[in-house]
Amino acid sequence: MDPEILKKETKNLEAIIGKLEPKGGEIPQLNGIDIYGRTLPLHSIGGGDHLIWMDFKKRYDLKARIKEAKSAGVREKLKLNKTRGGILIADVEGHEITDAVTASGLHHAFLTGALYELERYGEITTHLFENLNTRFYSTSTIDDKNKSFTMLYGEISREGIFRYISAAHPMPLVFSEKVIQTEDEEKVIDFLNQVESKGTKAYSVDSTTDVGLRVTGLGGIVSLLRFPVEG
């Protein structure tokens, strides 16, 4: 192919990916907690690193869902989301511009699945990630090779509880003078050939704590959840 034509087509592809690449949404606003995060694509556009912010009040109209809840249990769990914020971090293998396609597929699948989770359970559960694991492992294939990715989803509450589920992703870094309590709950899954049962973590922390979330094992901190000192 003529080099000039190839260059032109490459620019067109970059422009298309730039428009198709989904945005992460607004950073959740929680009283007493500072939250920040961003990604820097290797090639300035696209790539496999992706953030999704979960401000439940804005994304899913909690008031309407609480009113329409089919059971008291679901209604009470939905109410808890008023003081919670979530973040999903995904790291697609390759970090090329076209890897944004895989990240985009995960973006829409996760947000759609989260909607049904809230309707059925009132909160996001491990069922969603098990289903994502099965679906993407079966279909994310390019040139007869699995296009793998890792993922971490975490939720922070206004009360200072940070809980997360990791799919083969680097664990959060906790910088604290004091971690009041850690406890195992539910399970961690891997986006490999099977779902593996492991312990997830729920951190109960005080106002001296920073929680850093990494996008890759070699990368720096991509998101920081900070609990300001009171007073």
Short mmCIF file of C-alpha atoms in Angstrom, two decimals:
data_model
loop_
_atom_site.label_atom_id
_atom_site.label_comp_id
_atom_site.label_asym_id
_atom_site.label_seq_id
_atom_site.Cartn_x
_atom_site.Cartn_y
_atom_site.Cartn_z
CA MET A 1 0.00 0.00 0.00
CA ASP A 2 1.14 3.51 -0.77
CA PRO A 3 2.72 5.04 2.39
CA GLU A 4 0.67 8.22 2.06
CA ILE A 5 -2.58 6.27 1.81
CA LEU A 6 -1.58 4.15 4.80
CA LYS A 7 -0.78 7.29 6.80
CA LYS A 8 -4.14 8.82 5.88
CA GLU A 9 -6.04 5.66 6.81
CA THR A 10 -4.19 5.45 10.12
CA LYS A 11 -5.26 9.01 10.96
CA ASN A 12 -8.84 8.16 10.03
CA LEU A 13 -8.73 5.11 12.31
CA GLU A 14 -7.39 7.20 15.19
CA ALA A 15 -10.16 9.75 14.68
CA ILE A 16 -12.83 7.04 14.68
CA ILE A 17 -11.45 5.38 17.81
CA GLY A 18 -11.25 8.75 19.53
CA LYS A 19 -14.97 9.27 18.95
CA LEU A 20 -15.98 5.70 19.81
CA GLU A 21 -13.91 5.45 22.98
CA PRO A 22 -16.36 5.73 25.90
CA LYS A 23 -15.81 8.25 28.67
CA GLY A 24 -15.38 7.14 32.24
CA GLY A 25 -18.08 9.39 33.63
CA GLU A 26 -18.02 11.83 36.53
CA ILE A 27 -15.91 11.18 39.61
CA PRO A 28 -18.18 10.35 42.59
CA GLN A 29 -18.62 13.09 45.17
CA LEU A 30 -18.56 11.81 48.77
CA ASN A 31 -18.37 14.03 51.83
CA GLY A 32 -15.02 13.73 53.61
CA ILE A 33 -13.31 11.73 50.85
CA ASP A 34 -11.10 13.01 48.03
CA ILE A 35 -11.22 10.87 44.88
CA TYR A 36 -9.17 11.35 41.73
CA GLY A 37 -8.05 9.25 38.78
CA ARG A 38 -6.96 9.47 35.15
CA THR A 39 -5.26 7.42 32.44
CA LEU A 40 -2.54 8.46 29.98
CA PRO A 41 -2.72 6.40 26.75
CA LEU A 42 0.62 5.18 25.40
CA HIS A 43 -0.16 6.56 21.93
CA SER A 44 -2.14 9.60 23.12
CA ILE A 45 -5.42 7.97 22.10
CA GLY A 46 -7.18 4.67 22.65
CA GLY A 47 -5.15 1.94 24.31
CA GLY A 48 -6.16 -0.70 26.80
CA ASP A 49 -6.21 1.25 30.06
CA HIS A 50 -9.72 2.27 31.02
CA LEU A 51 -11.52 3.83 33.98
CA ILE A 52 -15.22 3.78 34.76
CA TRP A 53 -16.56 5.94 37.57
CA MET A 54 -19.73 4.88 39.35
CA ASP A 55 -21.68 7.76 40.82
CA PHE A 56 -24.83 5.74 41.43
CA LYS A 57 -27.02 8.78 42.02
CA LYS A 58 -26.22 10.23 38.60
CA ARG A 59 -25.83 7.10 36.48
CA TYR A 60 -28.89 5.16 37.58
CA ASP A 61 -31.46 7.57 39.06
CA LEU A 62 -31.44 6.00 42.52
CA LYS A 63 -34.58 7.79 43.67
CA ALA A 64 -36.66 6.19 40.94
CA ARG A 65 -35.11 2.76 41.46
CA ILE A 66 -35.67 2.86 45.21
CA LYS A 67 -39.30 3.76 44.63
CA GLU A 68 -39.75 0.95 42.09
CA ALA A 69 -37.82 -1.73 44.03
CA LYS A 70 -39.60 -5.09 44.07
CA SER A 71 -38.66 -5.99 47.65
CA ALA A 72 -37.76 -4.29 50.91
CA GLY A 73 -34.33 -5.95 50.90
CA VAL A 74 -33.44 -4.57 47.48
CA ARG A 75 -34.80 -1.17 48.47
CA GLU A 76 -32.56 -0.98 51.54
CA LYS A 77 -29.47 -1.99 49.58
CA LEU A 78 -30.24 0.60 46.93
CA LYS A 79 -30.36 3.28 49.61
CA LEU A 80 -26.80 2.41 50.66
CA ASN A 81 -25.58 3.44 47.20
CA LYS A 82 -26.42 7.05 48.04
CA THR A 83 -23.22 7.19 50.10
CA ARG A 84 -21.07 4.98 47.89
CA GLY A 85 -18.89 5.58 44.88
CA GLY A 86 -17.37 2.98 42.58
CA ILE A 87 -14.44 2.71 40.21
CA LEU A 88 -13.56 0.07 37.63
CA ILE A 89 -10.01 -0.15 36.29
CA ALA A 90 -9.27 -2.33 33.26
CA ASP A 91 -5.92 -3.14 31.67
CA VAL A 92 -6.18 -4.74 28.21
CA GLU A 93 -3.17 -6.69 26.97
CA GLY A 94 -1.17 -4.85 24.33
CA HIS A 95 -1.81 -1.14 24.99
CA GLU A 96 -2.19 -0.49 21.27
CA ILE A 97 -4.66 2.03 19.86
CA THR A 98 -6.98 -0.72 18.66
CA ASP A 99 -7.16 -2.25 22.15
CA ALA A 100 -9.66 0.49 22.89
CA VAL A 101 -12.20 -1.72 21.09
CA THR A 102 -11.90 -4.39 23.80
CA ALA A 103 -12.04 -1.75 26.53
CA SER A 104 -15.14 -0.27 24.91
CA GLY A 105 -16.84 -3.67 24.87
CA LEU A 106 -16.09 -4.11 28.56
CA HIS A 107 -17.32 -0.59 29.30
CA HIS A 108 -20.78 -1.16 27.84
CA ALA A 109 -21.10 -4.73 29.12
CA PHE A 110 -20.21 -3.67 32.67
CA LEU A 111 -22.57 -0.70 32.83
CA THR A 112 -25.44 -2.70 31.35
CA GLY A 113 -24.78 -5.56 33.74
CA ALA A 114 -24.56 -3.15 36.67
CA LEU A 115 -28.03 -1.85 35.81
CA TYR A 116 -29.53 -5.33 36.05
CA GLU A 117 -27.56 -6.03 39.24
CA LEU A 118 -29.08 -2.98 40.92
CA GLU A 119 -32.58 -3.98 39.83
CA ARG A 120 -32.19 -7.54 41.06
CA TYR A 121 -29.93 -7.25 44.11
CA GLY A 122 -29.78 -3.54 44.92
CA GLU A 123 -26.00 -3.60 44.61
CA ILE A 124 -23.21 -4.86 42.35
CA THR A 125 -22.29 -8.46 43.20
CA THR A 126 -19.69 -11.00 42.10
CA HIS A 127 -22.26 -12.54 39.74
CA LEU A 128 -21.63 -9.70 37.28
CA PHE A 129 -17.90 -10.38 37.14
CA GLU A 130 -18.35 -14.12 36.79
CA ASN A 131 -20.59 -13.50 33.78
CA LEU A 132 -18.16 -10.98 32.28
CA ASN A 133 -15.35 -13.45 32.76
CA THR A 134 -17.21 -16.20 30.93
CA ARG A 135 -18.33 -13.96 28.10
CA PHE A 136 -15.03 -12.23 27.39
CA TYR A 137 -12.94 -15.37 27.74
CA SER A 138 -15.14 -17.06 25.16
CA THR A 139 -15.23 -14.21 22.64
CA SER A 140 -12.16 -11.95 23.02
CA THR A 141 -10.04 -13.72 20.42
CA ILE A 142 -7.80 -12.11 17.82
CA ASP A 143 -5.69 -14.22 15.42
CA ASP A 144 -6.54 -17.37 17.39
CA LYS A 145 -5.08 -15.85 20.55
CA ASN A 146 -7.02 -14.74 23.59
CA LYS A 147 -6.90 -10.97 24.06
CA SER A 148 -6.76 -10.99 27.82
CA PHE A 149 -7.22 -8.17 30.29
CA THR A 150 -7.25 -7.65 34.02
CA MET A 151 -9.79 -5.68 35.97
CA LEU A 152 -10.44 -4.34 39.45
CA TYR A 153 -13.71 -2.94 40.73
CA GLY A 154 -13.88 -1.16 44.06
CA GLU A 155 -16.45 0.77 46.06
CA ILE A 156 -15.78 3.37 48.71
CA SER A 157 -18.40 4.41 51.22
CA ARG A 158 -18.72 7.64 53.14
CA GLU A 159 -18.21 5.63 56.34
CA GLY A 160 -14.66 4.77 55.26
CA ILE A 161 -15.14 1.23 53.96
CA PHE A 162 -13.31 0.29 50.77
CA ARG A 163 -14.21 -3.09 49.27
CA TYR A 164 -13.05 -4.49 45.97
CA ILE A 165 -12.99 -7.50 43.68
CA SER A 166 -9.96 -8.18 41.51
CA ALA A 167 -9.73 -10.12 38.26
CA ALA A 168 -5.99 -10.91 38.13
CA HIS A 169 -5.27 -7.20 38.67
CA PRO A 170 -2.58 -5.69 40.94
CA MET A 171 -3.90 -5.27 44.46
CA PRO A 172 -4.62 -1.79 45.89
CA LEU A 173 -1.84 -0.06 47.77
CA VAL A 174 -2.92 1.08 51.22
CA PHE A 175 -0.89 3.88 52.80
CA SER A 176 -2.07 4.35 56.36
CA GLU A 177 -0.92 5.00 59.89
CA LYS A 178 -3.64 2.62 60.93
CA VAL A 179 -5.81 0.09 59.14
CA ILE A 180 -8.61 -0.53 61.60
CA GLN A 181 -9.82 -3.76 60.09
CA THR A 182 -9.48 -6.00 57.05
CA GLU A 183 -11.79 -8.87 56.33
CA ASP A 184 -12.28 -11.42 53.58
CA GLU A 185 -15.61 -11.44 51.79
CA GLU A 186 -16.97 -13.16 48.72
CA LYS A 187 -14.25 -13.97 46.17
CA VAL A 188 -11.75 -12.73 43.63
CA ILE A 189 -11.94 -13.99 40.06
CA ASP A 190 -9.31 -14.25 37.35
CA PHE A 191 -9.88 -13.49 33.68
CA LEU A 192 -8.05 -16.68 32.74
CA ASN A 193 -9.46 -20.05 31.74
CA GLN A 194 -11.54 -20.44 34.84
CA VAL A 195 -13.02 -18.64 37.80
CA GLU A 196 -10.87 -19.10 40.89
CA SER A 197 -12.12 -18.67 44.42
CA LYS A 198 -9.94 -16.41 46.54
CA GLY A 199 -10.53 -13.93 49.31
CA THR A 200 -11.41 -10.35 48.48
CA LYS A 201 -10.67 -7.56 50.91
CA ALA A 202 -12.78 -4.98 52.63
CA TYR A 203 -10.73 -2.25 54.30
CA SER A 204 -12.09 -0.23 57.16
CA VAL A 205 -9.78 2.76 57.47
CA ASP A 206 -9.36 6.00 59.37
CA SER A 207 -8.66 9.57 58.27
CA THR A 208 -4.90 8.95 57.87
CA THR A 209 -5.40 6.61 54.94
CA ASP A 210 -4.72 6.80 51.20
CA VAL A 211 -5.70 3.92 48.92
CA GLY A 212 -3.87 3.81 45.59
CA LEU A 213 -5.19 1.76 42.67
CA ARG A 214 -2.69 0.68 39.99
CA VAL A 215 -3.53 0.14 36.36
CA THR A 216 -0.67 -2.37 35.81
CA GLY A 217 1.96 -4.07 37.90
CA LEU A 218 4.67 -1.88 36.36
CA GLY A 219 2.63 1.31 36.12
CA GLY A 220 2.13 4.04 38.65
CA ILE A 221 -0.95 4.82 40.67
CA VAL A 222 -3.89 5.55 38.41
CA SER A 223 -6.40 6.50 41.07
CA LEU A 224 -6.18 7.77 44.61
CA LEU A 225 -8.86 7.64 47.28
CA ARG A 226 -7.93 9.94 50.14
CA PHE A 227 -9.53 10.25 53.55
CA PRO A 228 -8.76 13.80 54.75
CA VAL A 229 -7.76 14.42 58.33
CA GLU A 230 -10.72 15.84 60.19
CA GLY A 231 -10.61 19.14 62.02
#
